Structure formats: structure tokens, C-alpha cells
Coordinates of C-alpha atoms in Angstrom, one line a residue:
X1 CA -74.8 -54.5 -44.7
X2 CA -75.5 -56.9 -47.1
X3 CA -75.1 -56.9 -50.7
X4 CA -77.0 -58.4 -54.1
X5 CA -73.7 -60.9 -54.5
X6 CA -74.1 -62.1 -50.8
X7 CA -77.7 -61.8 -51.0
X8 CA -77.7 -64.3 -54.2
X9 CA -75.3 -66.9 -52.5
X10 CA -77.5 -67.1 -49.3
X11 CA -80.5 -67.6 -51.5
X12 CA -78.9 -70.3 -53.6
X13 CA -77.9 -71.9 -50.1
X14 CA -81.4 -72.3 -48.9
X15 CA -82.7 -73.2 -52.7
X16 CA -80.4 -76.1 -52.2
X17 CA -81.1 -77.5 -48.4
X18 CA -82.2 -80.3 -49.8
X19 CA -78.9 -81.6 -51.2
X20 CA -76.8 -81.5 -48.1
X21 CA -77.2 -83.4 -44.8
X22 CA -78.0 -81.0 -41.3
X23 CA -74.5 -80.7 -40.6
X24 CA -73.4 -79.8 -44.4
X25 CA -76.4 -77.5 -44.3
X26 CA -75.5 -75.5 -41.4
X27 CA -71.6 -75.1 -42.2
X28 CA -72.9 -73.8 -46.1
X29 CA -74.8 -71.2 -43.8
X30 CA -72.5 -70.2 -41.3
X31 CA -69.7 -69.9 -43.5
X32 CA -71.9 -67.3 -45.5
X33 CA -72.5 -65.6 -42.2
X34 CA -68.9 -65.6 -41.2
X35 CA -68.5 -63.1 -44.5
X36 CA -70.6 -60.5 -42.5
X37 CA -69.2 -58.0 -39.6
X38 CA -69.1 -59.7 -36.3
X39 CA -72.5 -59.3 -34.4
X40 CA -74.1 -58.7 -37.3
X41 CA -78.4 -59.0 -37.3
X42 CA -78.3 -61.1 -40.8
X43 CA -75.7 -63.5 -39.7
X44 CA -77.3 -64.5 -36.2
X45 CA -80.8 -64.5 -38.4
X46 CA -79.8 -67.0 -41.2
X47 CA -77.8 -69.2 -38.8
X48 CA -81.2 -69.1 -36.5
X49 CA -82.7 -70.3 -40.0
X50 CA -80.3 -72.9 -40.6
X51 CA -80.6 -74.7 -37.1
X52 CA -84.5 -74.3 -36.8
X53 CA -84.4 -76.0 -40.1
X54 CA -82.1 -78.7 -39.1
X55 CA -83.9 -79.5 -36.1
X56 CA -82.3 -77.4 -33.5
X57 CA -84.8 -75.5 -32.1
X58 CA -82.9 -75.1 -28.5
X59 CA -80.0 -73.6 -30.9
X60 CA -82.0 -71.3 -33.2
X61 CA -83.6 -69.6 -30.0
X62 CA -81.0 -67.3 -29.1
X63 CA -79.9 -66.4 -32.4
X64 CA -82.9 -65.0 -33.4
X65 CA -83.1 -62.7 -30.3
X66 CA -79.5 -61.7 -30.8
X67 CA -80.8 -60.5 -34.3
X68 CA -84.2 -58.9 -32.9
X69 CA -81.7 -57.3 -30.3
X70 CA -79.6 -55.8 -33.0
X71 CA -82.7 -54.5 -34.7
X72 CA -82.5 -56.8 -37.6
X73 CA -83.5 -54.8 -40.8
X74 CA -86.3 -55.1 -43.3
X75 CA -88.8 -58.5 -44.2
X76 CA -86.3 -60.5 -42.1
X77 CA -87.1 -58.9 -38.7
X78 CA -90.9 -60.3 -39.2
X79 CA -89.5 -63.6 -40.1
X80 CA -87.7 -63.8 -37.1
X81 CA -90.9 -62.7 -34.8
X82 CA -92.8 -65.7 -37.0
X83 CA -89.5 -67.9 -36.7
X84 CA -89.1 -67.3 -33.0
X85 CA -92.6 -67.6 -31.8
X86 CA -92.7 -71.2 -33.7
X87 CA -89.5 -72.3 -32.1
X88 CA -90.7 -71.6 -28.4
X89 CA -93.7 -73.4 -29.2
X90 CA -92.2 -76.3 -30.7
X91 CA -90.2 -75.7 -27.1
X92 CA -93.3 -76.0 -24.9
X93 CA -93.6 -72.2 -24.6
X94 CA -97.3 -71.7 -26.7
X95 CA -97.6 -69.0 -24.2
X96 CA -94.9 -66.9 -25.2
X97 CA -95.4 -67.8 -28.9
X98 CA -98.8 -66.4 -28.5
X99 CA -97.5 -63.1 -27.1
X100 CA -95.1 -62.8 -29.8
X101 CA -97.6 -62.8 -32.9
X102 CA -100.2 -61.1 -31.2
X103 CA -97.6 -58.2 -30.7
X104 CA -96.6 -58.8 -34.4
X105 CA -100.7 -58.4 -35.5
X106 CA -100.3 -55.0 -33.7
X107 CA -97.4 -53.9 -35.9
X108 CA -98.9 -53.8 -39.3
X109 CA -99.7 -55.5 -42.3
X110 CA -97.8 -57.3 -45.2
X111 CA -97.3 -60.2 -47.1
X112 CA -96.8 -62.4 -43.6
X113 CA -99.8 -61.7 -42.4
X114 CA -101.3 -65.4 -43.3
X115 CA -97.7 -66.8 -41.6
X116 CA -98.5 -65.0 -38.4
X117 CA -102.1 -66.0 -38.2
X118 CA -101.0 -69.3 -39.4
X119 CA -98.1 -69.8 -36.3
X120 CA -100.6 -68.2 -33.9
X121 CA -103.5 -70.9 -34.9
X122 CA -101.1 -73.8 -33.7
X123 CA -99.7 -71.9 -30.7
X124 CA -102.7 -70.8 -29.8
X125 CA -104.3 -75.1 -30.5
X126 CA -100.8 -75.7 -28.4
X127 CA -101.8 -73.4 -25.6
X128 CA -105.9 -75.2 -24.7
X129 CA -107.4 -71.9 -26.9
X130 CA -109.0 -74.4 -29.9
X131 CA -112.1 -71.8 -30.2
X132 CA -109.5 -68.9 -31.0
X133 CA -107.0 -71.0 -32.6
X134 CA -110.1 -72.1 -35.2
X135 CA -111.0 -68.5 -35.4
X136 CA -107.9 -66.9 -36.7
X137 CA -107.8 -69.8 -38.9
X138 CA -110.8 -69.0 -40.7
X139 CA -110.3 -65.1 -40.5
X140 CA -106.8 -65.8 -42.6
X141 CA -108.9 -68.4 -45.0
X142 CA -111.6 -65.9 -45.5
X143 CA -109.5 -63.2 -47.3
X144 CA -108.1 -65.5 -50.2
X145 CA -112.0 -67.3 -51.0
X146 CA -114.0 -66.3 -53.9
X147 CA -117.0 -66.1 -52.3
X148 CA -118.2 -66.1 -48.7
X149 CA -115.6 -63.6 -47.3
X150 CA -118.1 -61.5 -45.6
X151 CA -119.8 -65.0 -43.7
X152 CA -116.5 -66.4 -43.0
X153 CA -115.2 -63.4 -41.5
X154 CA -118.3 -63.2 -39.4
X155 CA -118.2 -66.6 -38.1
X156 CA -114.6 -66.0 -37.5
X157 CA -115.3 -63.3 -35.2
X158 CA -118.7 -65.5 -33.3
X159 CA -116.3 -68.2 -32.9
X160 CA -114.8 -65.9 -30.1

């Protein structure tokens, strides 16, 4: 497991992507990783993190089902559904992205909600469905305006 100390360093990491080149970035990352058991969830996750984040799509794939597959713990399983599904849409998969996040809908609610809805909009753009795509849009939008929640959530739902 992780602890506060490890926690801190991989959040100081990430605050400072900006400072190092891809390359820099990822070794920064995986050399936090390599601090954790072998096979780890957390380690595959943040190196998936680091190479989605660098461009590497076709690299970050795996790694995030190698930390679904070992039942990665806590907000950062939902992160790596949201992760994953934009990955094999930015792959050409919108398909399988849309499979993904509608599963993750069906799991319960939380402070990702809007980041679901939000990756299942473009996969869903990505995969010809504009008219649903527009929809779950608009049902996210709804919740956060100060007025016209109850129209916009109905012309969210005529939209489909």
C-alpha cells in the first residue's frame, strides 16, 4: 500500500509536469512507482498517467488494465475507467470507450460524474451518436446552472 510520504512525492511529481520534458516526466514517475511492490495497482496506474500524458496512448493502454486487473483501490480505479475509455478513443476505439463509461454511469455517483459524462460526450461525438453525445452534455451542464435545471434536463432527455 501506499503511504502519506509516497502519496505527497507522487503529487508533487504531477504538480510539476510542467517543468520536465516527456522523457524526464516519465522516469520522475516510474522511479516513484519502482518504490512500490512489484505488480502493484498504483504503480501500473500512475505510469498509465504518465505516458497518456506524454503522448503515449498505445503505452498507457495496458497499464491501466493491468491496474483495473489488480483491482486498483479507491478514487483511482474511476480514473482509470475515465483514463482508459479516453485513451481507446483517442485510439479509434469510441466504441469501447463508450462501453466503458456507460458501465462506470451504472456504478454510482461521485465527484467524477461530470469527467465521465464529459469522456462519454466526445466518445460518443467520436462514435456518429452527436444527438446523444449533445444530450449527456447538457444533462452534466444542467446540474451546476442557477437557473433552468429542470428545462435543461428535460431537453436533455428529448434530445434522445
Amino acid at each position: 500500500m501506499t503511504d502519506d510520504a509516497w502519496e505527497g512525492r507522487i503529487a508533487a511529481a504531477w504538480a510539476s509536469i510542467d517543468e520536465y520534458d516527456d522523457d524526464a516526466f516519465r522516469a520522475v514517475v516510474d522511479d516513484l512507482a519502482a518504490e512500490l511492490p512489484a505488480g502493484h495497482p498504483v504503480a501500473a496506474f500512475e505510469r498509465a498517467c504518465a505516458f497518456d500524458s506524454t503522448g503515449r496512448p498505445d503505452l498507457a493502454e495496458p497499464l491501466y488494465r493491468e491496474a483495473l486487473a489488480a483491482e486498483l483501490p479507491g478514487e483511482r480505479r474511476r480514473r482509470a475507467v475515465i483514463q482508459l475509455a479516453s485513451t481507446v478513443r483517442n485510439l479509434g476505439r469510441p466504441a469501447e470507450s463508450v462501453e466503458l463509461l456507460t458501465a462506470e454511469q451504472g456504478r454510482g455517483s461521485d465527484h467524477l460524474d461530470d469527467a465521465v459524462s464529459c469522456v462519454l460526450a466526445l466518445a460518443l461525438t467520436d462514435a456518429g451518436r452527436e444527438r446523444e453525445a449533445v444530450s449527456v452534455a447538457v444533462g452534466a451542464l444542467a446540474r451546476h446552472l442557477p437557473r433552468y435545471q429542470r428545462s435543461m434536463t428535460a431537453y436533455a432527455r428529448a434530445l434522445v
